[in-house]
Amino acid sequence: MFGLLFPFEYVDSVFSIDYKKLLQKGYKGIIFDVDMTLVPHGADSTKEIDELFETIHRMGLKTILLTNNSEERVKRFIKNIDTLYLCDAQKPDPEWYLKAVEMLEIQKNETVFIGDQIFIDIYGANKCGIANILVKYVTAEVETKIGIRRNLEKIILALYKITKIYQHRLGDIHKTEAI
């Protein structure tokens, strides 16, 4: 049961990932969550995120956003990003993850999902067999309230850290130099 909640990798942020290594390992596409993965909840994209997507695309990786947000929210976010997206996705329903893979026109085993929530993002990706990376969630400086789910995630992460067989299933994908 816990295996469905454990990420393949756990990193500090989307900027901690070596996307060249993912490409070398045979991955061709990345499904990204938006809020708390790329930016604080409801925030517009940043210059750094825009540049990250440009860099990823120049490498030859395809991207798609998979979010439970509305299309209005996503269109505002991707103002400077050329990427596919699926809105109102009802994550963790695996059907939406598989639809994202289909839109990328690649295979499931060539796809990585990147998100910030264990019970939604990681669970959904694991349930349909997509490799995944959990990032520490991004918050705005003024945010201090942590919900019950985030406290439960701390317990799951503690179990993940002592259950070595689930860690580093993507191998070394941590960034050591600028991309």
PDB file of C-alpha atoms in Angstrom:
ATOM      1  CA  MET A   1       0.000   0.000   0.000  1.00  0.00           C
ATOM      2  CA  PHE A   2       2.719   2.496   0.927  1.00  0.00           C
ATOM      3  CA  GLY A   3       4.487   1.769  -2.346  1.00  0.00           C
ATOM      4  CA  LEU A   4       1.784   3.741  -4.173  1.00  0.00           C
ATOM      5  CA  LEU A   5       2.555   6.758  -1.983  1.00  0.00           C
ATOM      6  CA  PHE A   6       6.336   6.672  -2.307  1.00  0.00           C
ATOM      7  CA  PRO A   7       7.937   8.777  -5.046  1.00  0.00           C
ATOM      8  CA  PHE A   8      10.664   7.436  -7.313  1.00  0.00           C
ATOM      9  CA  GLU A   9      12.755  10.460  -6.286  1.00  0.00           C
ATOM     10  CA  TYR A  10      12.437  13.301  -3.791  1.00  0.00           C
ATOM     11  CA  VAL A  11      14.203  16.604  -4.538  1.00  0.00           C
ATOM     12  CA  ASP A  12      14.253  20.174  -3.270  1.00  0.00           C
ATOM     13  CA  SER A  13      12.726  21.806  -6.352  1.00  0.00           C
ATOM     14  CA  VAL A  14      12.240  21.577 -10.104  1.00  0.00           C
ATOM     15  CA  PHE A  15      15.592  23.356 -10.356  1.00  0.00           C
ATOM     16  CA  SER A  16      17.340  20.469  -8.529  1.00  0.00           C
ATOM     17  CA  ILE A  17      16.628  18.019 -11.347  1.00  0.00           C
ATOM     18  CA  ASP A  18      19.173  17.279 -14.061  1.00  0.00           C
ATOM     19  CA  TYR A  19      16.911  17.108 -17.098  1.00  0.00           C
ATOM     20  CA  LYS A  20      19.834  16.042 -19.316  1.00  0.00           C
ATOM     21  CA  LYS A  21      20.157  12.901 -17.200  1.00  0.00           C
ATOM     22  CA  LEU A  22      16.442  12.190 -17.578  1.00  0.00           C
ATOM     23  CA  LEU A  23      16.853  12.489 -21.349  1.00  0.00           C
ATOM     24  CA  GLN A  24      19.890  10.178 -21.272  1.00  0.00           C
ATOM     25  CA  LYS A  25      17.843   7.612 -19.326  1.00  0.00           C
ATOM     26  CA  GLY A  26      15.332   7.502 -22.168  1.00  0.00           C
ATOM     27  CA  TYR A  27      12.662   9.871 -20.912  1.00  0.00           C
ATOM     28  CA  LYS A  28      11.072  11.971 -23.630  1.00  0.00           C
ATOM     29  CA  GLY A  29       8.382  13.896 -21.779  1.00  0.00           C
ATOM     30  CA  ILE A  30       7.571  15.496 -18.463  1.00  0.00           C
ATOM     31  CA  ILE A  31       4.164  15.999 -16.907  1.00  0.00           C
ATOM     32  CA  PHE A  32       4.244  18.909 -14.457  1.00  0.00           C
ATOM     33  CA  ASP A  33       1.823  19.870 -11.734  1.00  0.00           C
ATOM     34  CA  VAL A  34       1.535  23.674 -11.417  1.00  0.00           C
ATOM     35  CA  ASP A  35       0.607  25.085  -8.001  1.00  0.00           C
ATOM     36  CA  MET A  36       3.133  24.481  -5.250  1.00  0.00           C
ATOM     37  CA  THR A  37       5.335  22.538  -7.695  1.00  0.00           C
ATOM     38  CA  LEU A  38       6.385  25.340 -10.044  1.00  0.00           C
ATOM     39  CA  VAL A  39       5.056  28.422  -8.225  1.00  0.00           C
ATOM     40  CA  PRO A  40       3.135  29.268  -5.038  1.00  0.00           C
ATOM     41  CA  HIS A  41      -0.611  28.589  -5.199  1.00  0.00           C
ATOM     42  CA  GLY A  42      -2.318  30.860  -7.739  1.00  0.00           C
ATOM     43  CA  ALA A  43       0.870  32.704  -8.755  1.00  0.00           C
ATOM     44  CA  ASP A  44       1.853  33.564 -12.293  1.00  0.00           C
ATOM     45  CA  SER A  45       4.911  31.969 -13.827  1.00  0.00           C
ATOM     46  CA  THR A  46       8.282  33.510 -13.060  1.00  0.00           C
ATOM     47  CA  LYS A  47      11.171  34.371 -15.341  1.00  0.00           C
ATOM     48  CA  GLU A  48      13.053  31.372 -13.903  1.00  0.00           C
ATOM     49  CA  ILE A  49      10.210  28.960 -14.648  1.00  0.00           C
ATOM     50  CA  ASP A  50       9.808  30.363 -18.164  1.00  0.00           C
ATOM     51  CA  GLU A  51      13.550  29.852 -18.753  1.00  0.00           C
ATOM     52  CA  LEU A  52      13.395  26.330 -17.298  1.00  0.00           C
ATOM     53  CA  PHE A  53      10.719  25.325 -19.807  1.00  0.00           C
ATOM     54  CA  GLU A  54      12.712  26.893 -22.657  1.00  0.00           C
ATOM     55  CA  THR A  55      15.787  24.922 -21.610  1.00  0.00           C
ATOM     56  CA  ILE A  56      13.857  21.669 -21.266  1.00  0.00           C
ATOM     57  CA  HIS A  57      12.305  22.132 -24.716  1.00  0.00           C
ATOM     58  CA  ARG A  58      15.672  22.974 -26.307  1.00  0.00           C
ATOM     59  CA  MET A  59      16.959  19.634 -24.999  1.00  0.00           C
ATOM     60  CA  GLY A  60      14.180  17.894 -26.882  1.00  0.00           C
ATOM     61  CA  LEU A  61      11.949  16.988 -23.953  1.00  0.00           C
ATOM     62  CA  LYS A  62       8.202  17.492 -24.346  1.00  0.00           C
ATOM     63  CA  THR A  63       6.112  18.985 -21.540  1.00  0.00           C
ATOM     64  CA  ILE A  64       2.515  19.104 -20.446  1.00  0.00           C
ATOM     65  CA  LEU A  65       0.837  20.597 -17.391  1.00  0.00           C
ATOM     66  CA  LEU A  66      -1.623  18.343 -15.563  1.00  0.00           C
ATOM     67  CA  THR A  67      -3.630  20.305 -13.051  1.00  0.00           C
ATOM     68  CA  ASN A  68      -6.883  20.380 -11.175  1.00  0.00           C
ATOM     69  CA  ASN A  69      -6.949  24.135 -11.847  1.00  0.00           C
ATOM     70  CA  SER A  70      -9.268  25.898 -14.268  1.00  0.00           C
ATOM     71  CA  GLU A  71      -8.278  26.714 -17.834  1.00  0.00           C
ATOM     72  CA  GLU A  72      -8.381  30.427 -16.993  1.00  0.00           C
ATOM     73  CA  ARG A  73      -5.722  29.885 -14.305  1.00  0.00           C
ATOM     74  CA  VAL A  74      -3.522  27.788 -16.591  1.00  0.00           C
ATOM     75  CA  LYS A  75      -3.725  30.194 -19.527  1.00  0.00           C
ATOM     76  CA  ARG A  76      -2.571  32.990 -17.233  1.00  0.00           C
ATOM     77  CA  PHE A  77       0.304  30.808 -16.004  1.00  0.00           C
ATOM     78  CA  ILE A  78       1.557  29.772 -19.473  1.00  0.00           C
ATOM     79  CA  LYS A  79       1.499  33.285 -20.916  1.00  0.00           C
ATOM     80  CA  ASN A  80       5.226  32.961 -21.725  1.00  0.00           C
ATOM     81  CA  ILE A  81       5.469  29.149 -21.889  1.00  0.00           C
ATOM     82  CA  ASP A  82       4.780  27.017 -24.942  1.00  0.00           C
ATOM     83  CA  THR A  83       3.392  23.809 -23.468  1.00  0.00           C
ATOM     84  CA  LEU A  84       0.397  21.525 -23.634  1.00  0.00           C
ATOM     85  CA  TYR A  85      -1.983  21.373 -20.690  1.00  0.00           C
ATOM     86  CA  LEU A  86      -4.910  19.481 -19.185  1.00  0.00           C
ATOM     87  CA  CYS A  87      -7.144  21.385 -16.755  1.00  0.00           C
ATOM     88  CA  ASP A  88      -9.766  20.252 -14.259  1.00  0.00           C
ATOM     89  CA  ALA A  89      -7.933  16.937 -14.291  1.00  0.00           C
ATOM     90  CA  GLN A  90      -9.474  15.277 -11.252  1.00  0.00           C
ATOM     91  CA  LYS A  91      -6.094  14.001 -10.069  1.00  0.00           C
ATOM     92  CA  PRO A  92      -5.307  11.396  -8.773  1.00  0.00           C
ATOM     93  CA  ASP A  93      -7.547   9.679 -11.348  1.00  0.00           C
ATOM     94  CA  PRO A  94      -5.075   7.692 -13.534  1.00  0.00           C
ATOM     95  CA  GLU A  95      -7.149   8.357 -16.651  1.00  0.00           C
ATOM     96  CA  TRP A  96      -5.880  11.948 -16.728  1.00  0.00           C
ATOM     97  CA  TYR A  97      -2.217  10.956 -16.383  1.00  0.00           C
ATOM     98  CA  LEU A  98      -2.622   8.517 -19.269  1.00  0.00           C
ATOM     99  CA  LYS A  99      -4.386  11.179 -21.335  1.00  0.00           C
ATOM    100  CA  ALA A 100      -1.386  13.489 -20.733  1.00  0.00           C
ATOM    101  CA  VAL A 101       0.990  10.761 -21.967  1.00  0.00           C
ATOM    102  CA  GLU A 102      -1.178  10.301 -25.044  1.00  0.00           C
ATOM    103  CA  MET A 103      -1.117  14.054 -25.747  1.00  0.00           C
ATOM    104  CA  LEU A 104       2.694  14.003 -25.527  1.00  0.00           C
ATOM    105  CA  GLU A 105       2.661  11.220 -28.148  1.00  0.00           C
ATOM    106  CA  ILE A 106       5.110   9.089 -26.194  1.00  0.00           C
ATOM    107  CA  GLN A 107       4.911   5.926 -24.095  1.00  0.00           C
ATOM    108  CA  LYS A 108       4.232   5.718 -20.382  1.00  0.00           C
ATOM    109  CA  ASN A 109       7.748   4.401 -19.726  1.00  0.00           C
ATOM    110  CA  GLU A 110       9.183   7.491 -21.478  1.00  0.00           C
ATOM    111  CA  THR A 111       7.351   9.862 -19.140  1.00  0.00           C
ATOM    112  CA  VAL A 112       8.152  11.418 -15.759  1.00  0.00           C
ATOM    113  CA  PHE A 113       5.605  13.182 -13.589  1.00  0.00           C
ATOM    114  CA  ILE A 114       6.773  16.009 -11.290  1.00  0.00           C
ATOM    115  CA  GLY A 115       4.544  17.221  -8.468  1.00  0.00           C
ATOM    116  CA  ASP A 116       4.428  18.330  -4.845  1.00  0.00           C
ATOM    117  CA  GLN A 117       1.634  16.248  -3.279  1.00  0.00           C
ATOM    118  CA  ILE A 118       1.966  12.631  -2.239  1.00  0.00           C
ATOM    119  CA  PHE A 119      -1.751  11.824  -1.966  1.00  0.00           C
ATOM    120  CA  ILE A 120      -2.652  13.397  -5.303  1.00  0.00           C
ATOM    121  CA  ASP A 121       0.343  13.754  -7.636  1.00  0.00           C
ATOM    122  CA  ILE A 122       2.544  10.824  -6.638  1.00  0.00           C
ATOM    123  CA  TYR A 123      -0.315   8.436  -5.857  1.00  0.00           C
ATOM    124  CA  GLY A 124      -1.908   9.071  -9.255  1.00  0.00           C
ATOM    125  CA  ALA A 125       1.360   8.660 -11.155  1.00  0.00           C
ATOM    126  CA  ASN A 126       2.217   5.453  -9.300  1.00  0.00           C
ATOM    127  CA  LYS A 127      -1.283   4.057  -9.762  1.00  0.00           C
ATOM    128  CA  CYS A 128      -0.918   4.213 -13.537  1.00  0.00           C
ATOM    129  CA  GLY A 129       2.765   3.209 -13.648  1.00  0.00           C
ATOM    130  CA  ILE A 130       4.442   6.539 -14.456  1.00  0.00           C
ATOM    131  CA  ALA A 131       7.845   7.351 -12.956  1.00  0.00           C
ATOM    132  CA  ASN A 132       7.644  10.373 -10.708  1.00  0.00           C
ATOM    133  CA  ILE A 133       9.549  12.972  -8.753  1.00  0.00           C
ATOM    134  CA  LEU A 134       8.244  14.628  -5.611  1.00  0.00           C
ATOM    135  CA  VAL A 135       9.460  18.184  -5.048  1.00  0.00           C
ATOM    136  CA  LYS A 136       9.302  20.085  -1.789  1.00  0.00           C
ATOM    137  CA  TYR A 137       6.290  22.302  -2.129  1.00  0.00           C
ATOM    138  CA  VAL A 138       6.759  25.964  -3.033  1.00  0.00           C
ATOM    139  CA  THR A 139       5.079  28.468  -0.746  1.00  0.00           C
ATOM    140  CA  ALA A 140       4.680  32.202  -0.760  1.00  0.00           C
ATOM    141  CA  GLU A 141       6.518  34.013   2.024  1.00  0.00           C
ATOM    142  CA  VAL A 142       3.217  34.954   3.690  1.00  0.00           C
ATOM    143  CA  GLU A 143       1.869  31.389   3.810  1.00  0.00           C
ATOM    144  CA  THR A 144       2.186  29.781   7.225  1.00  0.00           C
ATOM    145  CA  LYS A 145      -0.789  27.423   7.485  1.00  0.00           C
ATOM    146  CA  ILE A 146      -0.107  23.772   6.694  1.00  0.00           C
ATOM    147  CA  GLY A 147      -3.086  21.486   6.171  1.00  0.00           C
ATOM    148  CA  ILE A 148      -3.666  18.069   7.669  1.00  0.00           C
ATOM    149  CA  ARG A 149      -2.633  16.401   4.413  1.00  0.00           C
ATOM    150  CA  ARG A 150       0.801  18.061   4.544  1.00  0.00           C
ATOM    151  CA  ASN A 151       1.294  16.756   8.091  1.00  0.00           C
ATOM    152  CA  LEU A 152       0.373  13.246   6.932  1.00  0.00           C
ATOM    153  CA  GLU A 153       2.848  13.642   4.063  1.00  0.00           C
ATOM    154  CA  LYS A 154       5.597  14.249   6.628  1.00  0.00           C
ATOM    155  CA  ILE A 155       4.870  10.824   8.119  1.00  0.00           C
ATOM    156  CA  ILE A 156       4.884   9.179   4.669  1.00  0.00           C
ATOM    157  CA  LEU A 157       8.211  10.895   3.851  1.00  0.00           C
ATOM    158  CA  ALA A 158       9.717   9.649   7.123  1.00  0.00           C
ATOM    159  CA  LEU A 159       8.707   6.095   6.156  1.00  0.00           C
ATOM    160  CA  TYR A 160      10.027   6.670   2.630  1.00  0.00           C
ATOM    161  CA  LYS A 161      13.423   7.722   3.986  1.00  0.00           C
ATOM    162  CA  ILE A 162      13.815   4.527   6.018  1.00  0.00           C
ATOM    163  CA  THR A 163      12.450   2.236   3.281  1.00  0.00           C
ATOM    164  CA  LYS A 164      15.490   2.268   1.005  1.00  0.00           C
ATOM    165  CA  ILE A 165      14.065   0.046  -1.758  1.00  0.00           C
ATOM    166  CA  TYR A 166      11.749   2.813  -2.922  1.00  0.00           C
ATOM    167  CA  GLN A 167      14.380   5.552  -3.058  1.00  0.00           C
ATOM    168  CA  HIS A 168      16.365   6.638  -6.126  1.00  0.00           C
ATOM    169  CA  ARG A 169      14.450   4.464  -8.574  1.00  0.00           C
ATOM    170  CA  LEU A 170      15.371   6.908 -11.346  1.00  0.00           C
ATOM    171  CA  GLY A 171      19.053   6.743 -10.455  1.00  0.00           C
ATOM    172  CA  ASP A 172      21.119   9.866 -10.120  1.00  0.00           C
ATOM    173  CA  ILE A 173      18.956  12.659 -11.537  1.00  0.00           C
ATOM    174  CA  HIS A 174      20.107  15.349  -9.141  1.00  0.00           C
ATOM    175  CA  LYS A 175      21.611  18.386 -10.771  1.00  0.00           C
ATOM    176  CA  THR A 176      25.314  18.924 -10.172  1.00  0.00           C
ATOM    177  CA  GLU A 177      25.919  21.689 -12.724  1.00  0.00           C
ATOM    178  CA  ALA A 178      23.911  24.357 -14.532  1.00  0.00           C
ATOM    179  CA  ILE A 179      21.656  23.063 -17.295  1.00  0.00           C
TER     180      ILE A 179
END
